[in-house]
Short mmCIF file of C-alpha atoms in Angstrom, two decimals:
data_model
loop_
_atom_site.label_atom_id
_atom_site.label_comp_id
_atom_site.label_asym_id
_atom_site.label_seq_id
_atom_site.Cartn_x
_atom_site.Cartn_y
_atom_site.Cartn_z
CA MET D 2 -6.77 27.68 20.70
CA ALA D 3 -6.51 28.80 17.36
CA LYS D 4 -6.76 31.75 14.82
CA LEU D 5 -9.49 31.79 12.55
CA SER D 6 -9.79 32.79 9.07
CA ILE D 7 -12.54 33.00 6.53
CA GLN D 8 -12.02 33.97 2.80
CA SER D 9 -14.56 34.74 0.18
CA ALA D 10 -16.77 31.79 1.43
CA ARG D 11 -19.72 31.98 -0.79
CA LYS D 12 -22.78 29.69 -0.41
CA SER D 13 -26.13 29.38 -1.88
CA TYR D 14 -29.52 27.42 -1.40
CA GLY D 15 -30.85 26.96 -5.46
CA GLU D 16 -31.26 30.79 -6.55
CA MET D 17 -31.05 32.42 -3.25
CA PRO D 18 -27.49 33.41 -1.95
CA VAL D 19 -27.31 33.25 2.09
CA LEU D 20 -23.02 33.51 2.09
CA GLN D 21 -21.59 36.23 -0.48
CA ASP D 22 -17.79 36.91 -0.47
CA VAL D 23 -17.53 36.46 2.84
CA SER D 24 -13.54 36.90 4.59
CA ILE D 25 -13.34 37.33 7.97
CA ASP D 26 -10.02 37.07 10.51
CA VAL D 27 -10.23 36.15 13.82
CA ASP D 28 -7.31 36.77 16.32
CA GLU D 29 -6.28 33.50 18.70
CA GLY D 30 -8.26 33.95 22.03
CA ALA D 31 -10.73 36.31 20.34
CA PHE D 32 -14.52 36.71 21.20
CA VAL D 33 -15.92 37.24 17.30
CA VAL D 34 -19.52 37.69 17.70
CA LEU D 35 -22.01 37.44 14.44
CA LEU D 36 -24.36 39.54 14.68
CA GLY D 37 -27.34 40.15 12.33
CA PRO D 38 -31.54 40.22 11.70
CA SER D 39 -33.26 36.76 11.25
CA GLY D 40 -31.61 35.34 7.44
CA CYS D 41 -29.12 37.55 7.22
CA GLY D 42 -26.46 34.23 6.84
CA LYS D 43 -24.97 33.94 10.38
CA SER D 44 -25.86 30.27 11.83
CA THR D 45 -25.19 29.35 8.06
CA LEU D 46 -22.06 31.11 8.43
CA LEU D 47 -21.47 29.43 11.73
CA HIS D 48 -22.56 26.03 10.78
CA ALA D 49 -20.02 26.44 7.54
CA ILE D 50 -17.28 26.84 10.01
CA ALA D 51 -18.14 23.97 12.00
CA GLY D 52 -18.22 21.70 8.64
CA LEU D 53 -22.24 20.87 8.57
CA HIS D 54 -22.89 23.12 5.71
CA PRO D 55 -20.13 22.96 3.30
CA ILE D 56 -19.29 25.94 1.22
CA ASP D 57 -19.83 26.43 -2.25
CA SER D 58 -16.68 28.58 -2.64
CA GLY D 59 -14.25 30.29 -1.02
CA ARG D 60 -11.58 28.92 2.23
CA ILE D 61 -11.88 28.40 6.15
CA LEU D 62 -8.53 27.82 7.73
CA ILE D 63 -8.49 26.77 11.32
CA GLY D 64 -5.31 27.93 12.70
CA ASP D 65 -2.54 26.81 9.36
CA ASN D 66 -4.88 23.95 8.16
CA ASP D 67 -7.73 24.33 5.71
CA VAL D 68 -10.46 22.75 6.79
CA THR D 69 -12.71 23.59 4.19
CA GLN D 70 -13.22 19.68 2.83
CA LEU D 71 -12.80 18.37 6.43
CA ALA D 72 -15.57 16.61 8.04
CA ALA D 73 -17.04 18.15 11.14
CA ARG D 74 -15.59 15.66 13.41
CA ASP D 75 -11.95 16.06 11.92
CA ARG D 76 -11.96 20.30 12.57
CA ASP D 77 -11.38 20.14 16.14
CA VAL D 78 -14.51 22.42 17.04
CA ALA D 79 -16.96 22.25 19.76
CA MET D 80 -20.30 23.38 19.16
CA VAL D 81 -23.05 24.56 21.58
CA PHE D 82 -26.77 24.90 19.95
CA GLN D 83 -29.21 26.98 20.89
CA SER D 84 -31.87 23.53 21.86
CA TYR D 85 -29.00 22.07 24.17
CA ALA D 86 -28.90 18.47 22.66
CA LEU D 87 -28.66 16.53 26.10
CA TYR D 88 -28.79 13.33 25.91
CA PRO D 89 -32.16 12.51 28.01
CA THR D 90 -31.39 9.12 29.33
CA MET D 91 -27.70 10.55 30.48
CA THR D 92 -26.90 11.81 33.51
CA VAL D 93 -25.43 15.58 33.60
CA ALA D 94 -21.79 13.99 34.28
CA ASP D 95 -22.47 11.44 31.48
CA ASN D 96 -23.29 14.36 29.24
CA ILE D 97 -20.42 15.80 30.30
CA GLY D 98 -18.42 13.06 29.61
CA PHE D 99 -19.43 11.90 26.19
CA PRO D 100 -16.66 13.15 24.25
CA LEU D 101 -14.47 11.51 26.10
CA LYS D 102 -16.17 8.67 26.05
CA MET D 103 -15.89 8.12 22.44
CA ARG D 104 -12.41 9.89 22.25
CA GLY D 105 -11.57 6.11 24.48
CA THR D 106 -10.40 8.44 27.82
CA ASN D 107 -9.74 6.13 30.58
CA LYS D 108 -12.45 6.20 33.72
CA VAL D 109 -10.46 7.89 35.96
CA GLU D 110 -9.23 10.65 33.64
CA ALA D 111 -12.31 11.52 32.40
CA ARG D 112 -14.06 11.96 35.69
CA ARG D 113 -11.53 14.06 36.63
CA GLN D 114 -12.38 16.54 33.48
CA VAL D 115 -15.92 15.96 33.96
CA ASP D 116 -15.28 17.83 37.58
CA GLU D 117 -12.96 20.05 36.70
CA VAL D 118 -14.95 21.43 34.31
CA ALA D 119 -18.08 21.24 36.87
CA ARG D 120 -16.37 23.08 38.98
CA LEU D 121 -15.35 25.74 36.39
CA LEU D 122 -18.72 26.16 35.46
CA GLN D 123 -20.05 25.96 39.25
CA ILE D 124 -22.87 22.67 38.51
CA GLU D 125 -21.34 20.28 40.71
CA PRO D 126 -24.41 19.12 42.68
CA LEU D 127 -26.14 18.58 39.42
CA LEU D 128 -23.58 15.95 37.84
CA ALA D 129 -26.20 13.03 39.45
CA ARG D 130 -29.22 14.64 37.72
CA TYR D 131 -30.82 14.22 34.19
CA PRO D 132 -31.48 16.54 31.96
CA ARG D 133 -35.41 16.68 32.79
CA GLU D 134 -34.52 17.80 36.09
CA LEU D 135 -32.79 21.34 35.26
CA SER D 136 -33.98 24.42 34.29
CA GLY D 137 -32.92 25.76 31.11
CA GLY D 138 -29.77 27.45 32.42
CA GLN D 139 -28.56 24.54 33.82
CA ARG D 140 -28.93 22.86 30.81
CA GLN D 141 -27.29 25.53 28.55
CA ARG D 142 -24.34 25.00 31.47
CA VAL D 143 -24.46 21.67 30.94
CA ALA D 144 -23.85 22.24 26.99
CA ILE D 145 -21.38 24.74 27.36
CA GLY D 146 -19.43 22.19 29.91
CA ARG D 147 -19.77 19.10 27.17
CA ALA D 148 -17.89 21.74 24.59
CA LEU D 149 -15.43 22.68 27.02
CA VAL D 150 -14.43 18.92 28.03
CA ARG D 151 -13.51 18.48 24.74
CA ASP D 152 -11.09 20.91 24.90
CA PRO D 153 -10.98 21.74 21.14
CA LYS D 154 -9.26 24.45 19.00
CA LEU D 155 -12.58 26.80 18.51
CA PHE D 156 -15.69 26.73 20.59
CA LEU D 157 -18.86 28.11 18.49
CA PHE D 158 -22.42 29.20 20.03
CA ASP D 159 -25.27 29.30 17.76
CA GLU D 160 -28.06 32.00 19.67
CA PRO D 161 -27.21 29.89 23.27
CA LEU D 162 -29.04 31.92 25.45
CA SER D 163 -32.59 32.70 22.86
CA ASN D 164 -34.85 29.87 24.71
CA LEU D 165 -33.81 31.94 28.25
CA ASP D 166 -35.90 34.57 30.11
CA ALA D 167 -34.78 37.67 30.27
CA ALA D 168 -33.04 36.97 34.26
CA LEU D 169 -31.22 33.76 32.98
CA ARG D 170 -30.26 35.59 29.69
CA THR D 171 -28.58 38.61 31.95
CA ASP D 172 -27.02 35.80 34.46
CA LEU D 173 -25.68 33.03 32.16
CA ARG D 174 -23.84 36.02 29.36
CA ALA D 175 -22.19 37.70 32.74
CA GLU D 176 -20.93 33.41 33.01
CA ILE D 177 -20.35 33.19 29.74
CA LYS D 178 -18.02 36.46 29.07
CA ARG D 179 -15.78 35.18 32.69
CA LEU D 180 -15.32 31.52 30.97
CA HIS D 181 -13.99 33.21 28.28
CA GLN D 182 -11.50 35.62 30.53
CA THR D 183 -10.67 32.42 32.22
CA ILE D 184 -9.81 30.05 29.58
CA ARG D 185 -9.14 32.58 26.35
CA ARG D 186 -10.16 30.43 24.06
CA THR D 187 -11.24 31.76 20.62
CA MET D 188 -14.86 31.77 20.46
CA VAL D 189 -17.13 32.81 17.78
CA TYR D 190 -21.06 33.20 18.64
CA VAL D 191 -24.27 34.39 16.92
CA THR D 192 -26.96 36.14 17.84
CA HIS D 193 -29.32 38.94 16.65
CA ASP D 194 -29.60 40.58 20.27
CA GLN D 195 -27.00 43.54 20.08
CA ILE D 196 -26.72 43.21 23.86
CA GLU D 197 -25.31 40.70 23.89
CA ALA D 198 -22.97 41.36 21.40
CA MET D 199 -21.97 44.50 22.75
CA THR D 200 -21.29 42.87 26.14
CA LEU D 201 -19.43 40.22 25.14
CA ALA D 202 -17.02 40.58 21.85
CA THR D 203 -13.67 41.21 21.35
CA LYS D 204 -15.06 41.97 17.98
CA ILE D 205 -18.74 41.85 16.15
CA VAL D 206 -19.15 41.31 12.77
CA ILE D 207 -22.67 42.70 11.27
CA MET D 208 -24.39 40.66 9.01
CA SER D 209 -27.04 41.73 6.42
CA LYS D 210 -28.31 39.37 3.36
CA GLY D 211 -25.34 37.05 3.27
CA VAL D 212 -22.64 39.91 3.24
CA VAL D 213 -20.87 41.55 6.19
CA GLN D 214 -21.35 45.08 6.28
CA GLN D 215 -18.69 46.17 9.06
CA ALA D 216 -16.23 44.43 11.32
CA GLY D 217 -14.93 45.77 14.19
CA THR D 218 -14.67 46.14 18.38
CA PRO D 219 -17.64 47.26 19.70
CA ALA D 220 -16.90 50.72 20.28
CA GLU D 221 -15.71 50.80 16.43
CA ILE D 222 -19.45 49.49 15.42
CA TYR D 223 -21.34 52.02 17.61
CA HIS D 224 -19.37 55.11 17.61
CA GLU D 225 -17.59 54.42 13.56
CA PRO D 226 -20.94 53.19 11.77
CA VAL D 227 -20.02 53.00 8.03
CA ASN D 228 -23.29 52.72 6.48
CA LEU D 229 -27.13 53.53 7.33
CA PHE D 230 -27.69 49.99 8.06
CA VAL D 231 -25.21 49.63 10.88
CA ALA D 232 -26.46 52.83 12.20
CA ARG D 233 -29.60 52.06 12.38
CA PHE D 234 -28.72 48.35 13.47
CA ILE D 235 -26.73 49.41 16.55
CA GLY D 236 -28.44 51.20 19.42
CA SER D 237 -31.48 51.37 20.94
CA PRO D 238 -32.94 53.82 20.55
CA ALA D 239 -31.15 53.76 17.00
CA MET D 240 -29.67 56.28 15.66
CA THR D 241 -31.36 59.78 14.91
CA LEU D 242 -31.50 60.57 11.11
CA LEU D 243 -33.40 63.58 9.63
CA LYS D 244 -33.28 64.93 5.71
CA GLY D 245 -31.77 67.56 4.39
CA ARG D 246 -28.77 69.93 2.85
CA ILE D 247 -25.82 71.23 3.38
CA GLU D 248 -25.42 74.72 3.05
CA PRO D 249 -22.81 77.65 3.22
CA LEU D 250 -22.87 79.62 6.57
CA THR D 251 -21.15 82.76 7.52
CA SER D 252 -19.00 80.43 9.38
CA GLY D 253 -18.44 76.92 8.40
CA TYR D 254 -21.39 75.13 6.93
CA GLY D 255 -24.83 73.82 8.31
CA PHE D 256 -27.27 71.62 7.77
CA ARG D 257 -30.22 72.39 7.27
CA ILE D 258 -33.45 69.59 7.74
CA ALA D 259 -35.83 69.58 5.48
CA ASN D 260 -39.76 70.42 6.57
CA GLY D 261 -41.43 68.10 3.91
CA ASP D 262 -43.11 70.74 2.19
CA GLY D 263 -39.86 71.70 -0.08
CA ASP D 264 -38.90 74.37 2.24
CA ALA D 265 -35.89 73.88 5.04
CA LEU D 266 -35.74 74.71 8.91
CA SER D 267 -34.26 78.10 9.16
CA ASP D 268 -31.95 77.22 12.02
CA ALA D 269 -29.14 74.84 10.62
CA ILE D 270 -27.46 72.62 12.75
CA HIS D 271 -23.60 74.06 12.78
CA LEU D 272 -20.72 72.21 11.00
CA PRO D 273 -17.53 72.60 11.05
CA ASN D 274 -15.29 73.99 7.36
CA SER D 275 -14.17 71.10 5.19
CA ASP D 276 -13.44 70.20 2.09
CA VAL D 277 -15.86 67.04 2.08
CA LEU D 278 -18.75 69.60 3.34
CA ARG D 279 -17.90 72.02 0.58
CA ALA D 280 -17.95 68.92 -2.02
CA LEU D 281 -21.64 67.72 -0.39
CA GLN D 282 -23.44 71.71 -1.14
CA GLY D 283 -27.07 71.14 -2.05
CA ARG D 284 -27.19 67.40 -1.84
CA GLU D 285 -29.83 65.67 -0.13
CA LEU D 286 -28.01 64.20 2.68
CA LEU D 287 -28.96 62.25 5.93
CA VAL D 288 -27.50 63.65 9.17
CA GLY D 289 -27.15 61.34 11.90
CA ALA D 290 -26.23 61.70 15.57
CA ARG D 291 -26.32 59.11 18.63
CA PRO D 292 -29.09 59.61 20.70
CA GLU D 293 -27.26 60.28 23.71
CA ASN D 294 -25.69 62.90 22.06
CA VAL D 295 -28.02 65.09 21.12
CA ASP D 296 -29.24 68.04 23.43
CA VAL D 297 -32.59 69.22 24.02
CA SER D 298 -32.82 72.60 26.11
CA ALA D 299 -36.04 74.98 26.31
CA SER D 300 -34.27 77.97 27.42
CA SER D 301 -31.74 77.73 24.50
CA SER D 302 -31.82 80.24 21.22
CA ALA D 303 -29.86 77.95 18.70
CA GLY D 304 -30.21 74.92 16.54
CA PRO D 305 -33.52 73.90 15.07
CA THR D 306 -36.67 74.20 17.49
CA ALA D 307 -38.73 71.10 17.87
CA VAL D 308 -41.95 70.02 19.62
CA VAL D 309 -41.84 67.39 22.33
CA ASP D 310 -44.46 64.28 20.95
CA LEU D 311 -43.47 61.87 23.48
CA VAL D 312 -41.79 60.96 26.86
CA GLU D 313 -40.85 57.15 27.62
CA PRO D 314 -39.59 56.84 31.49
CA THR D 315 -36.80 54.42 31.73
CA GLY D 316 -35.86 55.42 35.20
CA PRO D 317 -32.58 57.20 35.01
CA ASP D 318 -33.44 58.56 31.59
CA ASP D 319 -36.04 59.22 29.17
CA ILE D 320 -36.11 58.39 25.54
CA VAL D 321 -37.56 61.31 23.76
CA THR D 322 -39.80 61.41 20.51
CA LEU D 323 -39.36 65.12 19.11
CA LYS D 324 -40.84 66.29 16.20
CA ILE D 325 -38.52 68.85 13.86
CA GLY D 326 -40.50 70.31 11.03
CA SER D 327 -42.11 67.45 9.43
CA GLN D 328 -39.27 64.72 10.76
CA THR D 329 -39.02 62.84 13.97
CA SER D 330 -36.25 62.42 16.18
CA ILE D 331 -35.74 60.15 18.83
CA VAL D 332 -33.16 61.53 21.78
CA ARG D 333 -32.20 60.28 24.95
CA ARG D 334 -32.11 62.89 28.08
CA PRO D 335 -31.91 62.84 31.76
CA ALA D 336 -35.15 61.93 33.59
CA GLY D 337 -37.39 65.02 33.77
CA ALA D 338 -35.42 67.26 31.39
CA VAL D 339 -38.13 68.09 29.20
CA SER D 340 -42.23 67.19 28.87
CA GLN D 341 -44.67 66.56 26.63
CA GLY D 342 -46.08 69.31 24.38
CA GLN D 343 -42.75 71.29 25.21
CA MET D 344 -41.20 73.45 22.48
CA VAL D 345 -37.78 72.99 22.36
CA ARG D 346 -34.11 73.62 20.48
CA VAL D 347 -32.11 70.99 19.37
CA HIS D 348 -28.22 70.82 19.67
CA PHE D 349 -26.58 68.57 17.65
CA PRO D 350 -22.33 68.59 18.31
CA ALA D 351 -20.51 68.85 15.67
CA ASP D 352 -17.95 66.47 16.51
CA LYS D 353 -20.70 63.64 17.19
CA VAL D 354 -22.38 64.29 13.81
CA MET D 355 -22.27 61.83 11.03
CA LEU D 356 -23.53 62.46 7.13
CA PHE D 357 -24.96 59.26 5.10
CA ASP D 358 -25.80 58.99 1.31
CA PRO D 359 -29.77 58.23 1.42
CA ALA D 360 -29.11 56.30 -1.68
CA SER D 361 -26.12 54.16 -1.36
CA GLY D 362 -26.51 54.04 2.57
CA GLN D 363 -22.36 54.89 2.54
CA ARG D 364 -21.46 57.00 5.20
CA LEU D 365 -19.64 60.27 3.80
CA LEU D 366 -18.40 62.18 6.98
#
């Protein structure tokens, strides 16, 4: 087990930068997920940690050792790939034990370690089979077992569940989480799936265009996004965002939602007094709130008026699309709470509201 430190890492392919001054610290025993859309640089960063792709500048430290210039085989890391990378002519036992064979471990000890890993992953009945006789989920368990038997300082996972169907992804995701809780080893995991990130990680690093946008616990990322990219990328449905301006009210301040014709809706979102809001008066901003934090009522007389444009049942909840003036808001409400075509009032709790600068994307409140 070891900590990991990436310091000002940069990487380009020709004229295209893929890592731009990336710095990340990973504590011993942490489960860190690199999350972002395709092409954001997360896999390149993982491969750089593994030593498969050298960085152009910066440093990578595993434990107290600077491994920036070391070959992949000398870094004491184990990687699990999306494609499993199993040897088709070897049995499951031989695939798992292959790193031990390369290390020169005697056969008795190697078999003991293979059996121990197989018990941990619950694949003992598969040890005599070949990869072609396994399901996708079983193959990925074998790939994880081969990484485990190496007993490395650091485990790296490159989208290991993306080739599996939804049910298998759910099952294996839970197994990976239990595995981490059991062995308490440092793990770095790449995915574009926010559900995987939120359920597995002790720390999430969100990337876009080679830049770290935010790093924090799943709760911090979800409830306290630092910019519009994070606010929009995390959450399903994504954060509801509306254009408007801050105006003084009799008590405190209000956010008046723009109506698309130069006017603002008469009913404002009430906000408390603060020096921040005073300084933002008159500026065009975006107000944001998580869909589950927006209240919708047909009986209330306060808050902006909206029309229920669409209701999408999901079982216990409905995903509700609202038309507020010329803008659209998507919220999550209990099943059957509203119906399509209904006129409602919308309430944004002041303690759940965020304000963003639409030009820079930075969060202001």
